[in-house]
Short mmCIF file of N, CA and C and ligand atoms in Angstrom, two decimals:
data_model
loop_
_atom_site.label_atom_id
_atom_site.label_comp_id
_atom_site.label_asym_id
_atom_site.label_seq_id
_atom_site.Cartn_x
_atom_site.Cartn_y
_atom_site.Cartn_z
N MET A 108 0.81 -1.18 0.04
CA MET A 108 0.08 0.05 -0.04
C MET A 108 0.93 1.22 -0.02
N ILE A 109 1.30 1.65 1.17
CA ILE A 109 2.31 2.74 1.25
C ILE A 109 3.67 2.10 1.49
N VAL A 110 4.70 2.57 0.88
CA VAL A 110 6.01 1.84 1.10
C VAL A 110 6.38 2.01 2.53
N PRO A 111 6.85 0.92 3.17
CA PRO A 111 7.32 1.09 4.57
C PRO A 111 8.35 2.00 4.74
N VAL A 112 8.23 2.84 5.80
CA VAL A 112 9.27 3.81 6.12
C VAL A 112 10.59 3.16 6.40
N ARG A 113 10.57 2.01 7.16
CA ARG A 113 11.75 1.24 7.55
C ARG A 113 11.55 -0.16 7.16
N CYS A 114 12.66 -0.83 6.85
CA CYS A 114 12.70 -2.21 6.63
C CYS A 114 11.98 -3.00 7.80
N TYR A 115 11.03 -3.89 7.42
CA TYR A 115 10.36 -4.61 8.50
C TYR A 115 11.33 -5.43 9.35
N THR A 116 12.37 -5.97 8.76
CA THR A 116 13.25 -6.88 9.46
C THR A 116 14.44 -6.18 10.23
N CYS A 117 15.20 -5.26 9.59
CA CYS A 117 16.35 -4.71 10.24
C CYS A 117 16.06 -3.32 10.68
N GLY A 118 15.03 -2.61 10.19
CA GLY A 118 14.81 -1.24 10.65
C GLY A 118 15.51 -0.13 9.86
N LYS A 119 16.28 -0.51 8.83
CA LYS A 119 16.92 0.51 7.97
C LYS A 119 15.96 1.40 7.37
N PRO A 120 16.05 2.75 7.43
CA PRO A 120 15.11 3.66 6.70
C PRO A 120 15.12 3.49 5.26
N LEU A 121 13.94 3.18 4.54
CA LEU A 121 13.94 2.92 3.18
C LEU A 121 12.85 3.85 2.47
N GLY A 122 11.98 4.49 3.21
CA GLY A 122 10.94 5.27 2.69
C GLY A 122 11.37 6.26 1.61
N HIS A 123 12.51 6.94 1.89
CA HIS A 123 12.96 7.97 1.10
C HIS A 123 13.58 7.42 -0.27
N LEU A 124 13.79 6.04 -0.32
CA LEU A 124 14.40 5.50 -1.49
C LEU A 124 13.42 4.98 -2.54
N TRP A 125 12.14 4.91 -2.13
CA TRP A 125 11.08 4.44 -2.92
C TRP A 125 11.02 5.12 -4.26
N GLU A 126 10.91 6.51 -4.18
CA GLU A 126 10.71 7.38 -5.41
C GLU A 126 11.83 7.27 -6.39
N PRO A 127 13.00 7.42 -5.94
CA PRO A 127 14.16 7.19 -6.86
C PRO A 127 14.24 5.80 -7.43
N PHE A 128 13.95 4.79 -6.64
CA PHE A 128 13.88 3.40 -7.15
C PHE A 128 12.92 3.19 -8.23
N LYS A 129 11.61 3.72 -7.95
CA LYS A 129 10.55 3.57 -8.87
C LYS A 129 10.80 4.30 -10.12
N GLU A 130 11.37 5.46 -10.12
CA GLU A 130 11.57 6.32 -11.35
C GLU A 130 12.73 5.61 -12.14
N ARG A 131 13.74 5.17 -11.49
CA ARG A 131 14.93 4.59 -12.32
C ARG A 131 14.51 3.25 -12.98
N VAL A 132 13.65 2.47 -12.24
CA VAL A 132 13.23 1.17 -12.84
C VAL A 132 12.30 1.42 -13.96
N ALA A 133 11.35 2.51 -13.78
CA ALA A 133 10.45 2.79 -14.86
C ALA A 133 11.22 3.25 -16.14
N LYS A 134 12.34 3.90 -15.94
CA LYS A 134 13.23 4.30 -17.12
C LYS A 134 14.00 3.10 -17.75
N GLY A 135 13.79 1.98 -17.14
CA GLY A 135 14.41 0.84 -17.79
C GLY A 135 15.67 0.28 -17.24
N GLU A 136 16.09 0.82 -16.02
CA GLU A 136 17.33 0.45 -15.34
C GLU A 136 17.04 -0.92 -14.66
N ASP A 137 18.06 -1.72 -14.47
CA ASP A 137 17.95 -3.00 -13.87
C ASP A 137 17.73 -2.74 -12.35
N PRO A 138 16.66 -3.27 -11.77
CA PRO A 138 16.33 -3.08 -10.37
C PRO A 138 17.44 -3.55 -9.46
N ASP A 139 18.24 -4.56 -9.79
CA ASP A 139 19.38 -5.12 -9.08
C ASP A 139 20.39 -4.08 -8.96
N LYS A 140 20.71 -3.38 -10.05
CA LYS A 140 21.80 -2.40 -10.03
C LYS A 140 21.31 -1.16 -9.31
N VAL A 141 20.02 -0.72 -9.41
CA VAL A 141 19.44 0.41 -8.84
C VAL A 141 19.63 0.28 -7.27
N LEU A 142 19.24 -0.91 -6.70
CA LEU A 142 19.26 -1.14 -5.40
C LEU A 142 20.79 -1.07 -4.81
N ASP A 143 21.67 -1.66 -5.58
CA ASP A 143 23.13 -1.50 -5.28
C ASP A 143 23.55 -0.11 -5.25
N ASP A 144 23.14 0.68 -6.12
CA ASP A 144 23.47 2.09 -6.31
C ASP A 144 22.93 2.95 -5.15
N LEU A 145 21.70 2.54 -4.72
CA LEU A 145 21.08 3.29 -3.56
C LEU A 145 21.60 2.83 -2.27
N GLY A 146 22.51 1.86 -2.22
CA GLY A 146 23.14 1.43 -0.94
C GLY A 146 22.25 0.43 -0.26
N VAL A 147 21.25 -0.21 -0.88
CA VAL A 147 20.45 -1.20 -0.24
C VAL A 147 21.04 -2.57 -0.34
N LYS A 148 21.80 -2.98 0.72
CA LYS A 148 22.64 -4.26 0.44
C LYS A 148 21.97 -5.47 1.03
N ARG A 149 21.32 -5.33 2.19
CA ARG A 149 20.81 -6.63 2.80
C ARG A 149 19.51 -7.13 2.09
N TYR A 150 19.38 -8.43 1.99
CA TYR A 150 18.29 -9.03 1.18
C TYR A 150 16.94 -8.64 1.90
N CYS A 151 16.92 -8.43 3.23
CA CYS A 151 15.65 -8.01 3.81
C CYS A 151 15.20 -6.77 3.41
N CYS A 152 16.14 -5.82 3.16
CA CYS A 152 15.69 -4.40 2.65
C CYS A 152 15.39 -4.47 1.25
N ARG A 153 16.14 -5.26 0.48
CA ARG A 153 15.92 -5.40 -0.99
C ARG A 153 14.45 -5.91 -1.25
N ARG A 154 14.11 -6.91 -0.52
CA ARG A 154 12.76 -7.49 -0.74
C ARG A 154 11.62 -6.42 -0.36
N THR A 155 11.99 -5.61 0.59
CA THR A 155 10.91 -4.60 1.10
C THR A 155 10.72 -3.70 -0.14
N LEU A 156 11.71 -3.24 -0.86
CA LEU A 156 11.53 -2.23 -1.93
C LEU A 156 11.02 -3.03 -3.18
N ILE A 157 11.63 -4.19 -3.50
CA ILE A 157 11.35 -4.83 -4.77
C ILE A 157 10.05 -5.46 -4.81
N SER A 158 9.51 -5.79 -3.63
CA SER A 158 8.14 -6.44 -3.55
C SER A 158 7.04 -5.53 -3.32
N HIS A 159 7.38 -4.24 -3.17
CA HIS A 159 6.36 -3.24 -2.86
C HIS A 159 5.44 -3.01 -4.07
N VAL A 160 4.06 -2.99 -3.71
CA VAL A 160 3.00 -2.70 -4.75
C VAL A 160 2.42 -1.47 -4.31
N GLU A 161 2.46 -0.42 -5.11
CA GLU A 161 1.91 0.85 -4.66
C GLU A 161 0.44 1.03 -4.91
N LEU A 162 -0.45 0.69 -3.95
CA LEU A 162 -1.82 0.68 -4.11
C LEU A 162 -2.59 1.92 -3.47
N ILE A 163 -1.82 2.77 -2.85
CA ILE A 163 -2.45 3.84 -2.06
C ILE A 163 -3.41 4.66 -2.96
N ASP A 164 -3.05 4.86 -4.22
CA ASP A 164 -3.92 5.75 -5.06
C ASP A 164 -5.31 5.10 -5.32
N GLN A 165 -5.29 3.76 -5.48
CA GLN A 165 -6.56 3.00 -5.66
C GLN A 165 -7.36 2.93 -4.33
N VAL A 166 -6.69 2.86 -3.22
CA VAL A 166 -7.38 2.52 -1.95
C VAL A 166 -7.85 3.83 -1.27
N ILE A 167 -7.21 5.03 -1.58
CA ILE A 167 -7.48 6.22 -0.87
C ILE A 167 -8.97 6.76 -1.03
N LYS A 168 -9.64 6.22 -2.19
CA LYS A 168 -11.03 6.70 -2.29
C LYS A 168 -11.94 5.96 -1.28
N PHE A 169 -11.52 4.92 -0.60
CA PHE A 169 -12.34 4.12 0.35
C PHE A 169 -12.03 4.57 1.75
N LYS A 170 -11.67 5.92 1.86
CA LYS A 170 -11.37 6.45 3.20
C LYS A 170 -12.69 6.40 3.99
N PRO A 171 -12.53 6.26 5.40
CA PRO A 171 -13.75 6.08 6.16
C PRO A 171 -14.59 7.37 6.24
N MET A 172 -15.91 7.20 6.30
CA MET A 172 -16.79 8.39 6.35
C MET A 172 -16.82 8.90 7.84
N ARG A 173 -16.95 10.17 8.03
CA ARG A 173 -16.97 10.67 9.35
C ARG A 173 -18.36 11.32 9.62
ZN1 LIG B 121 16.57 -4.76 6.11
#
């Protein structure tokens, strides 16, 4: 939904890396190399970014009524 601010497993801050990761992969760069470039080394952190599915824009319209 929303990219986790920190890695679920080790706690490394990752939220600020989502936008650059998404943009560079959309331009056709290899996700493996982008993660290396951004300094995301541990596989727990890599899975957090690489497996993220951004659904917030679809879900936001179902906000609770007050
Ligand atoms: Zn991690």
